[in-house]
Amino acid sequence: MKVAVVRETRPGEARVAMVPELVGELTALGCLVLVEPGAGDRAEFTDEAYVDAGAVLDEGAVRQADLVLAVQPPDPAVVREMRSGAALISFLPVRQEREVVVALRDAGVTSFAMELVPRISRAQPMDALSSQAFVAGYRAAIVASGLLRRFLPMSITAAGTVPPAEVVVLGAGVAGLQAIATMQRLGAVVRAYDVRASAAEEIASLGAVPIDLGLAPLDGAAGYAREMTAARSARQQELLAPYVANADVLITTAAVPGLRAPVLVSRAMVEAMRPGSVVVDIAAEAGGNVEGVRPGEIVRIGQAQVWGGADVTSQLPAPASQLYARNVLSLLTSMTLPGDSAVFAPDFADEIVAGCAVTRDGAIVHPPTRDLIGG
Amino acid sequence: MKVAVVRETRPGEARVAMVPELVGELTALGCLVLVEPGAGDRAEFTDEAYVDAGAVLDEGAVRQADLVLAVQPPDPAVVREMRSGAALISFLPVRQEREVVVALRDAGVTSFAMELVPRISRAQPMDALSSQAFVAGYRAAIVASGLLRRFLPMSITAAGTVPPAEVVVLGAGVAGLQAIATMQRLGAVVRAYDVRASAAEEIASLGAVPIDLGLAPLDGAAGYAREMTAARSARQQELLAPYVANADVLITTAAVPGLRAPVLVSRAMVEAMRPGSVVVDIAAEAGGNVEGVRPGEIVRIGQAQVWGGADVTSQLPAPASQLYARNVLSLLTSMTLPGDSAVFAPDFADEIVAGCAVTRDGAIVHPPTRDLIGG
């Protein structure tokens, strides 16, 4: 069984789907690991490190592979190079990547989307959305610390005491909780809000203060939030406004995979922030939680600097790749019969396999995607 | 007694010598506080905030003042605007600023250099070198965190564990200790070295690991380190090399006011660091602790990014100004007879006043500076 590791080509993408330290686990399963030269360069993994770990460098890896591993969905041109009957594991946001899905279907490639892995406890080690959100949340806190022209911790010196910075985090999923934890480590006073019922307890468990707006919770499927009505959104903005106005740092992380991020903070709310305030919105690529944010840029709104995340996980490409590769390895292992010559044999009766499969045998097998695209 | 607060003009300087929150203490002493318009702009203190606190905006503040407060030494042209018999409190590095010292002498201005305030316990609230080093040390850690493309803390996720980053701090004075404390907060594994005997205990008290090279301590005057011989320097570099090579982050803070910073780390030592390593040298303006560093730039040496500090305290201008203003207020108060109309009456018999006076009554009164410049 030949496994190919591709060199990512999308601008801004610095991760790689497999890291040298895990190559040994693939070869132990009975896989031959083929790596496109330079695949790990942007994540500080050298070709030499892959070879030392037992991989083979091969510019033609994709053409030979039984299974292709990638972070981003491959270009349709790359898909067409794959053997009919081969498989792909990568992120594959089906609504946004219809052209790739069609190419996979037409090339007879069996594809598995990491973001469709069911959120059940057996699949936790395969949960790449969570592992990457963890990276993004940490990074959001570090970026905010760097932009802020004040101390985060309370600072006591012979020349007097400087109070700690006030941080507000909106969205307390994996990313938000990691942002909260990092800001707490740095000594800031952190308040956080999330529409889900369980969030307050998790926020408090990190030592931060849950913001209670007195609104009904909005729990949705698989631990994510439900979409909210326009009336709820307006009321929520109104109630959040004083918290935002009082914050030195606002970090927003509210995103639901595949959907537009909710606008939690209006331009007027940012305009009410103090001089020198910092806003970090890691949902910017999904439309943003903050009105006026632009992904990959710092814009000035009122007296605040507003940082819009773009490819945030690629800012920490080595650990993001390590965690993603571990997710991929875990999924791959569950689909492989190990042996002297391993066989890729996904069991479509398995809830995880069935849940994340997008195409198979020339057909789209993920029902919502089939409804969207056909066939 | 009229006290002027100048608008700093040196490129890169964002601090201001007096902050709105302390203006009330000056007026309570019986001072009239005149502020040059825009003086606090770059530190996020508005003209309005000064006025609200009881100050008067006045473009001609310096010409009328009995006492001028500044961060950087004023330009000789500004000195020549001052009244004969007026006084100045500012940073005034006498070796580098001979032209300013001559102008102060010739204008009949009495001047006090904040860096010459004796390091005695009564003068701790006036110790601006320490307060500013505190700011720079915190900033060094935050800058390093932002440049590093890895996590600092150990990160435990369902997809596996990422080990904490390894940080080495060289120089454990006020700045180094603050860098250590901040990196500890962030969960890094921190090792630190300082040539002074007392440093190991202070490093350990923050939870970091003191590096013991088995070399004799080099304690100098006033809590600073002594200069080292070339042989000691070479041996020290040799012994530090493996610690540097193993670090993800190296922060250097070894500086003695007014002297060239010691080169603690050679180019070869940086070249031995791993891909993605980060070096932050806040002594860069004083020549740098790291060979090849350039103030205000990030240079690539081997596989490391090497950040050279320039105006580091101006990156956190509000808190740096708050602490500096508190230092200045403390010194000023010790030299002022309060009353309905306060009088600036420094007592030159006082060890602190005598220690930091540079010029008085048309003469240079700081002995080393008089020896250097004459008269």
XYZ file of C-alpha atoms in Angstrom:
750
model
C 0.000 0.000 0.000
C 1.580 3.218 -1.200
C 0.760 6.383 0.753
C 1.599 9.755 -0.831
C 2.228 12.947 1.136
C 1.613 15.973 -1.054
C 3.381 19.307 -1.128
C 0.593 21.794 -0.420
C 0.193 24.429 -3.091
C -2.456 26.837 -1.851
C -1.069 30.263 -1.012
C -0.781 30.736 2.729
C -0.834 27.027 3.527
C 2.330 26.040 5.423
C 1.222 22.760 6.970
C 1.893 19.245 5.735
C -0.367 16.215 6.174
C 2.261 13.837 7.562
C 5.304 14.581 9.717
C 8.574 12.669 9.911
C 7.998 11.513 13.503
C 4.895 9.558 12.419
C 6.302 8.023 9.216
C 7.576 5.074 11.254
C 4.030 4.266 12.353
C 2.926 4.095 8.730
C 5.791 1.859 7.693
C 5.104 -0.343 10.740
C 1.557 -0.824 9.418
C 3.109 -2.064 6.179
C 2.785 1.130 4.116
C 5.347 2.548 1.729
C 5.436 6.309 2.325
C 6.141 8.466 -0.741
C 6.747 12.157 -0.068
C 6.744 14.911 -2.666
C 10.095 16.704 -2.310
C 9.804 19.868 -0.240
C 6.439 18.818 1.250
C 7.519 19.736 4.775
C 9.712 22.725 3.986
C 7.327 25.429 5.158
C 6.679 23.581 8.403
C 10.437 23.177 9.099
C 10.451 19.457 8.249
C 13.284 18.714 5.832
C 13.238 16.107 3.068
C 16.145 14.510 4.897
C 14.040 14.100 8.028
C 11.382 12.199 6.061
C 14.009 9.965 4.469
C 15.670 9.324 7.821
C 12.256 8.280 9.131
C 11.870 5.716 6.332
C 9.993 7.614 3.615
C 10.933 7.822 -0.058
C 11.043 11.149 -1.893
C 9.107 10.906 -5.127
C 7.895 13.722 -7.345
C 5.403 11.256 -8.850
C 4.015 10.145 -5.489
C 0.414 11.058 -6.232
C 0.220 9.080 -9.499
C 1.322 5.831 -7.836
C -0.476 6.168 -4.538
C -3.216 3.953 -3.173
C -3.897 6.704 -0.656
C -3.064 10.392 -0.896
C -2.730 12.474 2.277
C -3.181 16.236 2.079
C -4.187 19.174 4.243
C -6.082 21.234 1.680
C -8.227 19.672 -1.022
C -5.961 18.966 -3.997
C -6.433 20.883 -7.231
C -8.705 19.112 -9.726
C -5.637 18.715 -11.968
C -3.901 16.770 -9.215
C -7.027 14.678 -8.622
C -7.013 13.696 -12.286
C -3.456 12.352 -11.847
C -4.645 9.902 -9.193
C -5.340 6.273 -10.052
C -8.969 5.246 -10.345
C -9.781 3.408 -7.135
C -7.198 5.311 -5.117
C -8.245 7.227 -2.002
C -7.767 10.680 -0.560
C -7.796 11.934 3.018
C -7.754 15.739 3.412
C -9.839 18.660 4.520
C -12.637 18.935 1.991
C -15.238 21.604 2.741
C -17.820 20.283 0.366
C -19.927 23.420 -0.093
C -16.922 25.537 -1.057
C -15.059 22.859 -3.041
C -17.650 21.526 -5.445
C -15.221 21.460 -8.339
C -12.838 19.236 -6.400
C -15.672 16.941 -5.338
C -16.756 16.561 -8.966
C -13.170 15.825 -10.011
C -12.875 13.179 -7.288
C -16.153 11.577 -8.337
C -15.206 11.566 -11.992
C -11.693 10.237 -11.340
C -13.149 7.315 -9.387
C -11.317 8.398 -6.237
C -12.653 7.461 -2.808
C -12.400 10.564 -0.661
C -12.704 11.254 3.042
C -13.191 14.750 4.446
C -11.528 15.352 7.813
C -14.187 17.878 8.776
C -16.917 15.260 8.340
C -15.456 12.813 10.867
C -18.350 12.332 13.310
C -17.909 14.005 16.678
C -18.211 10.796 18.702
C -15.804 9.862 21.438
C -14.120 7.032 19.502
C -13.284 9.554 16.785
C -11.722 12.158 19.073
C -8.154 11.297 18.016
C -9.264 11.940 14.412
C -10.878 15.299 15.129
C -8.799 17.648 13.021
C -11.217 20.538 13.403
C -10.554 20.447 17.133
C -6.810 20.003 16.854
C -6.511 22.895 14.434
C -8.866 25.072 16.479
C -6.610 24.401 19.451
C -3.670 25.819 17.462
C -5.673 28.794 16.225
C -6.914 29.676 19.706
C -3.425 29.687 21.156
C -2.182 31.767 18.271
C -5.043 34.268 18.652
C -3.955 34.968 22.226
C -0.297 35.347 21.268
C -1.137 37.671 18.370
C -3.315 39.809 20.635
C -0.538 39.972 23.255
C 1.871 41.194 20.621
C -0.462 43.851 19.232
C -1.447 45.175 22.642
C 0.716 48.103 23.700
C 0.140 47.357 27.405
C 0.971 44.640 29.919
C -1.400 41.715 30.234
C -0.544 40.808 33.833
C -0.884 43.108 36.789
C 2.589 44.549 37.209
C 3.878 45.556 40.607
C 7.100 47.559 40.638
C 8.864 50.032 42.901
C 7.439 52.720 40.610
C 3.873 51.610 41.179
C 1.332 49.084 40.043
C -0.109 48.736 36.549
C -3.476 46.924 36.515
C -3.945 43.800 34.378
C -5.465 44.038 30.925
C -9.141 43.190 30.425
C -9.777 40.508 27.820
C -13.109 39.413 26.375
C -13.349 36.166 24.397
C -16.466 35.444 22.345
C -16.991 31.823 21.436
C -15.730 29.222 23.890
C -15.274 26.167 21.724
C -11.859 24.555 21.459
C -10.268 27.707 19.999
C -11.910 30.072 22.446
C -11.012 27.942 25.456
C -7.397 27.794 24.336
C -7.347 31.590 23.856
C -8.839 31.981 27.337
C -6.315 29.600 28.874
C -3.396 31.410 27.257
C -4.623 34.841 28.322
C -5.187 33.508 31.845
C -1.613 32.192 31.889
C -0.439 35.667 30.942
C -2.300 37.154 33.885
C -5.058 39.055 32.117
C -8.561 39.380 33.535
C -10.623 37.285 31.115
C -14.378 37.301 30.539
C -15.941 35.028 27.961
C -19.277 34.339 26.330
C -20.691 31.466 24.339
C -24.285 30.715 23.360
C -23.998 27.044 24.368
C -25.284 25.952 27.780
C -22.191 24.009 28.800
C -19.775 26.832 28.033
C -20.072 28.782 31.294
C -18.758 25.878 33.312
C -15.831 25.327 30.964
C -14.968 29.040 31.018
C -15.080 29.098 34.809
C -12.943 25.966 35.030
C -10.119 27.910 33.391
C -10.399 30.666 35.997
C -12.107 33.108 33.641
C -15.456 34.798 34.237
C -18.398 33.573 32.144
C -20.510 36.454 30.837
C -24.183 35.821 31.559
C -26.461 37.832 29.287
C -29.623 36.140 30.538
C -30.397 34.812 27.048
C -31.524 31.275 26.203
C -28.749 28.879 25.167
C -28.441 27.881 21.506
C -26.976 24.387 21.485
C -26.889 22.700 18.112
C -25.598 19.450 16.673
C -22.303 17.786 17.612
C -21.330 20.329 20.245
C -21.561 23.316 17.916
C -23.846 26.303 18.330
C -27.110 26.748 16.476
C -27.661 29.682 14.166
C -29.485 32.559 15.791
C -32.369 34.732 14.685
C -31.820 38.358 13.708
C -33.710 39.483 16.819
C -31.541 37.358 19.108
C -28.420 38.595 17.360
C -29.412 42.232 17.818
C -30.300 41.736 21.484
C -27.071 39.835 22.091
C -24.999 42.618 20.508
C -26.747 45.168 22.680
C -26.028 43.192 25.836
C -22.419 42.457 24.863
C -21.629 46.076 23.959
C -20.570 47.237 27.437
C -18.265 44.228 27.842
C -16.610 44.945 24.505
C -16.313 48.671 25.263
C -14.500 47.877 28.482
C -12.048 45.393 26.951
C -8.418 46.102 26.098
C -8.454 42.924 24.011
C -11.356 41.239 22.236
C -10.830 37.785 20.737
C -13.590 36.231 18.663
C -13.639 32.570 17.675
C -17.255 31.752 16.863
C -17.399 29.647 13.740
C -19.387 26.660 12.600
C -17.597 24.570 9.949
C -18.889 25.196 6.465
C -21.180 28.073 7.451
C -20.738 31.817 7.500
C -19.503 32.954 10.918
C -22.078 34.924 12.944
C -21.500 38.677 13.264
C -21.283 39.084 17.037
C -19.745 42.532 17.166
C -20.862 45.540 15.153
C -18.615 48.318 13.941
C -20.228 50.648 16.498
C -19.289 48.257 19.301
C -15.623 48.373 18.216
C -15.790 52.146 17.852
C -16.729 52.333 21.537
C -13.468 50.630 22.573
C -10.667 52.645 24.206
C -7.584 53.984 22.407
C -5.034 51.232 21.886
C -7.545 48.382 22.014
C -6.931 45.208 20.066
C -9.405 42.918 18.330
C -8.403 39.487 17.010
C -11.012 37.694 14.920
C -9.972 34.188 13.901
C -13.289 33.624 12.152
C -12.371 36.292 9.575
C -11.993 33.805 6.713
C -15.527 32.573 7.355
C -16.866 36.111 7.092
C -15.820 37.238 10.539
C -17.435 37.730 13.938
C -16.567 41.421 13.802
C -18.121 43.768 11.288
C -15.461 45.266 9.013
C -12.742 42.656 9.686
C -10.600 41.610 6.723
C -8.769 38.257 6.665
C -5.002 38.611 6.565
C -5.060 42.300 7.396
C -5.010 44.665 10.344
C -7.635 47.360 9.907
C -8.277 50.325 12.129
C -11.836 50.686 13.402
C -12.349 53.620 15.752
C -9.316 53.539 18.043
C -8.856 49.778 17.823
C -6.574 47.629 15.704
C -8.633 44.785 14.250
C -6.662 41.723 13.153
C -8.370 39.310 10.806
C -7.021 35.781 10.810
C -6.033 34.094 7.549
C -4.432 30.664 7.554
C -3.928 31.076 11.287
C -2.822 27.497 11.846
C -0.105 27.973 9.230
C 1.471 30.514 11.574
C 2.411 27.549 13.794
C 2.920 25.043 10.998
C 5.021 22.455 12.812
C 2.696 21.776 15.748
C -0.401 22.204 13.575
C 1.006 19.608 11.178
C 1.970 17.281 14.021
C -1.554 17.295 15.400
C -3.193 17.043 11.972
C -0.887 14.183 10.962
C -1.810 12.382 14.170
C -5.520 12.834 13.301
C -4.931 11.517 9.791
C -2.873 8.589 11.039
C -5.607 7.638 13.434
C -8.281 7.680 10.722
C -6.025 5.899 8.239
C -5.151 3.187 10.747
C -8.835 2.500 11.354
C -9.237 1.864 7.614
C -6.135 -0.232 7.000
C -5.467 -3.957 7.343
C -1.877 -4.049 8.541
C 0.582 -6.656 7.303
C 3.759 -7.163 5.316
C 1.825 -5.471 2.588
C -0.902 -3.387 4.164
C -4.260 -3.035 2.447
C -6.429 0.067 2.521
C -9.853 -1.398 3.233
C -12.265 1.137 4.684
C -15.325 -0.512 6.225
C -18.254 1.558 5.064
C -20.422 -0.066 7.713
C -18.323 1.841 10.260
C -20.036 5.046 11.402
C -16.775 7.011 11.147
C -15.879 5.768 7.660
C -19.384 6.270 6.354
C -19.679 9.666 8.004
C -16.618 11.227 6.403
C -16.769 9.574 2.962
C -17.570 12.076 0.216
C -17.016 10.096 -3.002
C -16.730 6.367 -3.774
C -16.758 4.264 -6.947
C -17.590 7.200 -9.196
C -20.429 8.519 -7.025
C -20.943 11.138 -4.356
C -21.896 9.225 -1.212
C -22.250 12.096 1.280
C -25.999 12.783 1.094
C -26.029 16.604 1.531
C -23.239 16.912 -1.042
C -25.047 14.597 -3.432
C -28.160 16.740 -3.034
C -26.063 19.844 -3.726
C -24.068 18.606 -6.708
C -25.876 15.507 -7.921
C -24.574 12.046 -8.687
C 6.617 76.681 40.015
C 5.942 75.891 36.370
C 6.615 72.343 35.219
C 6.781 71.676 31.474
C 6.063 68.292 29.869
C 7.712 68.106 26.453
C 6.537 66.402 23.301
C 9.335 63.953 22.530
C 10.866 64.403 19.097
C 13.384 61.584 18.673
C 12.333 59.046 16.062
C 11.085 55.868 17.679
C 10.330 57.491 21.039
C 6.657 57.054 21.938
C 6.786 57.650 25.683
C 5.964 60.842 27.562
C 7.554 62.003 30.826
C 4.315 62.744 32.690
C 0.930 61.032 32.442
C -2.502 62.488 33.101
C -3.152 60.278 36.130
C -0.191 61.888 37.979
C -0.834 65.512 37.019
C -3.032 65.884 40.086
C -0.109 65.007 42.342
C 1.956 67.802 40.794
C -0.806 70.356 41.163
C -1.341 69.221 44.763
C 2.336 70.040 45.410
C 1.614 73.526 44.149
C 2.975 73.181 40.609
C 1.432 74.566 37.443
C 1.712 71.833 34.808
C 2.224 73.033 31.219
C 2.000 70.363 28.531
C 3.150 70.745 24.936
C 0.142 69.861 22.765
C 0.298 66.277 21.509
C 2.896 65.272 24.116
C 1.007 62.107 25.038
C -0.408 61.241 21.622
C 1.901 58.346 20.824
C 1.314 56.829 24.258
C -2.495 57.072 23.874
C -2.824 59.981 26.333
C -4.919 62.715 24.772
C -4.473 66.457 25.298
C -7.970 66.401 26.724
C -6.936 63.894 29.382
C -4.132 66.216 30.546
C -6.493 69.188 30.660
C -9.115 67.167 32.536
C -6.407 66.298 35.061
C -5.613 69.979 35.632
C -2.773 70.695 33.196
C -2.605 73.585 30.730
C -1.702 73.015 27.080
C 1.029 75.429 26.029
C 3.225 75.301 22.934
C 5.654 77.600 24.744
C 5.847 75.449 27.877
C 9.626 74.961 27.778
C 10.448 78.686 27.592
C 8.464 79.501 30.739
C 9.272 76.453 32.815
C 11.138 76.323 36.074
C 11.464 72.590 35.513
C 11.290 70.666 32.256
C 10.369 66.965 32.275
C 11.415 64.793 29.354
C 12.167 61.178 28.534
C 14.983 61.673 26.034
C 17.572 64.443 26.390
C 16.173 67.523 24.634
C 17.818 68.823 21.492
C 20.442 71.525 22.158
C 18.133 73.972 20.355
C 15.411 73.230 22.899
C 17.884 73.573 25.750
C 18.777 77.038 24.490
C 15.090 78.031 24.769
C 15.109 77.246 28.497
C 15.475 80.011 31.054
C 18.853 80.340 32.734
C 18.438 78.836 36.211
C 15.694 76.455 35.074
C 16.064 72.707 35.604
C 15.691 69.544 33.553
C 14.884 65.978 34.560
C 15.289 63.389 31.790
C 17.353 60.447 30.700
C 20.776 61.862 29.881
C 23.409 59.281 28.957
C 26.360 61.593 29.414
C 28.935 59.743 27.304
C 26.671 59.648 24.257
C 25.080 63.089 24.735
C 28.037 65.408 25.186
C 26.559 68.059 22.940
C 23.415 68.234 25.078
C 25.466 68.386 28.275
C 27.490 71.293 26.869
C 24.292 73.089 25.854
C 22.831 72.583 29.351
C 26.009 73.907 30.952
C 26.163 76.920 28.664
C 22.459 77.725 29.065
C 22.834 77.740 32.853
C 20.362 74.881 33.220
C 20.500 72.573 36.212
C 20.110 69.039 34.912
C 19.421 65.675 36.504
C 19.989 62.386 34.692
C 17.541 59.634 35.599
C 20.152 56.952 34.900
C 22.487 58.490 37.487
C 20.025 58.202 40.379
C 21.993 56.160 42.948
C 20.843 52.548 43.354
C 20.089 52.882 47.055
C 16.901 51.628 48.610
C 15.454 55.105 49.287
C 15.791 55.835 45.576
C 14.044 52.697 44.347
C 10.837 54.558 43.425
C 13.015 56.842 41.266
C 14.823 54.014 39.473
C 13.803 54.547 35.880
C 16.409 52.153 34.512
C 14.692 49.386 36.453
C 11.161 50.415 35.574
C 11.994 50.605 31.902
C 13.954 47.350 31.992
C 10.851 45.759 33.502
C 8.857 46.881 30.461
C 11.549 45.769 28.014
C 11.857 42.328 29.598
C 8.132 41.691 29.370
C 8.093 42.883 25.788
C 11.056 40.665 24.881
C 9.112 37.598 25.987
C 5.975 38.654 24.096
C 7.938 39.397 20.924
C 9.658 36.022 21.128
C 6.304 34.275 21.642
C 4.959 35.964 18.533
C 7.949 35.101 16.357
C 8.085 31.477 17.461
C 6.161 29.189 15.131
C 5.522 26.661 17.908
C 3.629 26.450 21.193
C 5.363 27.627 24.340
C 3.384 25.464 26.792
C 3.179 21.721 26.714
C -0.008 21.016 24.812
C -2.050 17.934 25.520
C -4.820 17.170 23.038
C -6.772 14.164 21.838
C -4.379 14.139 18.866
C -1.327 13.817 21.090
C 1.035 15.883 23.153
C 3.355 18.623 21.927
C 6.275 19.260 24.304
C 6.883 22.751 25.712
C 9.359 25.091 24.064
C 12.843 25.456 25.515
C 13.807 29.026 26.371
C 17.225 30.337 27.394
C 17.545 33.803 28.930
C 20.972 35.402 29.258
C 21.213 38.225 31.764
C 18.934 38.053 34.789
C 18.676 41.657 35.872
C 15.279 43.331 35.996
C 14.659 42.813 32.269
C 15.868 39.216 32.239
C 13.824 38.287 35.295
C 10.711 39.771 33.754
C 11.360 37.865 30.498
C 11.823 34.683 32.537
C 8.649 35.287 34.525
C 6.613 35.887 31.372
C 7.964 32.799 29.617
C 7.282 30.748 32.756
C 3.713 32.031 32.781
C 3.373 30.863 29.207
C 4.493 27.382 30.186
C 7.908 27.229 28.512
C 10.857 25.399 30.058
C 13.186 28.268 30.956
C 16.897 28.164 31.701
C 18.815 31.337 32.516
C 22.349 32.539 33.118
C 23.843 35.626 34.694
C 27.405 36.324 35.770
C 26.311 37.778 39.126
C 26.393 35.589 42.234
C 22.883 36.397 43.429
C 21.230 35.650 40.094
C 20.865 31.876 40.449
C 18.611 32.218 43.452
C 16.423 34.835 41.758
C 16.146 32.670 38.633
C 15.175 29.643 40.706
C 12.624 31.681 42.671
C 10.703 32.199 39.413
C 10.630 28.465 38.758
C 13.276 28.587 36.042
C 16.516 26.614 36.010
C 19.734 28.565 36.660
C 22.528 27.545 34.288
C 25.713 26.818 36.242
C 28.805 27.066 34.070
C 31.208 26.643 36.981
C 32.736 30.066 36.321
C 33.531 32.700 38.960
C 30.846 35.368 39.469
C 31.485 38.883 38.156
C 29.587 41.214 40.470
C 30.232 44.903 39.898
C 28.948 48.165 41.299
C 25.320 48.918 42.169
C 24.028 45.446 41.370
C 25.329 45.439 37.790
C 27.819 42.987 36.348
C 31.514 43.719 35.893
C 33.092 43.668 32.468
C 34.774 40.394 31.632
C 38.134 39.545 30.132
C 38.436 38.211 26.603
C 39.498 34.820 27.967
C 36.482 34.631 30.275
C 34.202 35.700 27.459
C 35.544 32.997 25.143
C 35.256 30.283 27.783
C 31.754 31.422 28.698
C 30.646 31.284 25.052
C 32.038 27.795 24.740
C 30.165 26.600 27.827
C 26.918 28.343 26.844
C 26.967 26.979 23.274
C 25.128 23.702 23.978
C 22.388 25.531 25.901
C 21.887 27.965 23.029
C 21.934 25.162 20.437
C 19.162 23.387 22.314
C 16.920 26.444 22.715
C 13.833 27.209 20.650
C 14.004 30.755 22.002
C 17.023 32.737 23.172
C 16.447 36.074 24.924
C 19.432 38.239 25.795
C 19.225 41.205 28.143
C 22.777 41.802 29.370
C 23.498 45.513 29.339
C 25.270 47.931 31.642
C 24.016 51.535 31.291
C 26.352 53.694 29.244
C 28.646 50.853 28.203
C 28.750 48.614 25.157
C 26.789 45.432 25.802
C 28.917 42.274 26.101
C 28.836 39.852 23.173
C 27.608 36.688 24.867
C 26.603 34.715 21.782
C 28.679 34.327 18.637
C 27.293 33.921 15.152
C 28.434 30.292 15.191
C 26.393 29.660 18.341
C 23.256 30.979 16.595
C 24.052 28.960 13.475
C 23.923 25.816 15.626
C 20.299 26.514 16.599
C 17.462 24.429 15.120
C 15.255 25.471 12.184
C 12.590 27.917 13.329
C 14.523 29.151 16.360
C 14.035 32.687 17.602
C 16.542 35.077 19.152
C 15.472 38.326 20.841
C 18.285 40.671 21.850
C 17.073 43.719 23.746
C 20.647 44.955 24.181
C 20.905 45.503 20.407
C 20.996 49.304 20.661
C 23.979 49.035 23.002
C 25.842 46.907 20.463
C 24.023 43.677 21.177
C 24.649 40.490 23.124
C 24.400 38.492 19.901
C 26.938 38.816 17.123
C 25.294 40.096 13.937
C 22.159 41.525 15.578
C 20.796 44.790 14.161
C 18.603 47.128 16.236
C 15.114 47.541 14.817
C 15.469 44.645 12.389
C 14.919 40.926 12.139
C 17.931 39.269 10.538
C 18.324 35.635 9.603
C 21.391 33.905 11.052
C 21.617 30.221 10.181
C 18.087 28.910 10.642
C 17.163 31.421 13.337
C 15.295 34.713 13.207
C 17.255 37.260 15.225
C 15.243 40.267 16.464
C 17.200 43.295 17.562
C 15.420 45.620 19.949
C 15.149 49.346 19.194
C 13.117 51.640 21.433
C 11.644 48.529 23.006
C 9.909 50.403 25.816
C 8.152 52.564 23.216
C 6.374 49.412 22.067
C 4.399 49.598 25.338
C 4.363 53.366 25.618
C 1.477 53.813 28.044
C 2.721 51.583 30.864
C 6.361 52.579 30.216
C 5.316 56.234 30.528
C 3.252 55.547 33.641
C 6.198 53.947 35.404
C 8.694 56.549 34.187
C 6.395 59.398 35.213
C 6.072 57.852 38.657
C 9.899 57.710 38.880
C 10.166 61.343 37.808
C 7.433 62.436 40.207
C 9.209 60.728 43.059
C 12.527 62.456 42.286
C 10.833 65.790 41.673
C 8.905 65.595 44.933
C 12.123 65.003 46.861
C 13.487 68.262 45.398
C 10.403 70.466 45.816
C 9.146 72.555 48.722
C 5.379 72.205 48.438
C 3.055 75.097 49.080
C 0.539 77.394 47.475
C 3.374 78.247 45.179
C 5.805 75.359 45.231
C 9.533 75.997 44.955
C 12.008 73.750 43.175
C 14.843 73.596 45.704
C 17.084 70.578 45.223
C 19.293 69.914 48.231
C 22.706 69.150 46.814
C 23.774 67.728 50.144
C 21.340 64.877 49.470
C 23.103 61.812 48.067
C 20.369 61.298 45.471
C 20.321 64.897 44.241
C 24.113 65.118 44.147
C 24.393 61.719 42.488
C 22.176 62.482 39.512
C 23.072 66.159 38.945
C 24.962 66.682 35.695
C 25.073 70.482 35.305
C 24.483 73.383 37.712
C 25.105 77.129 37.611
C 26.966 77.007 34.318
C 29.215 74.116 35.284
C 29.330 70.346 34.864
C 29.044 68.898 38.359
C 29.088 65.176 37.610
C 32.790 64.357 38.061
C 33.246 61.705 35.310
C 31.401 63.918 32.839
C 33.476 66.956 33.851
C 36.606 64.880 33.289
C 35.272 63.855 29.877
C 34.062 67.243 28.624
C 35.662 69.800 30.898
C 34.212 72.605 32.925
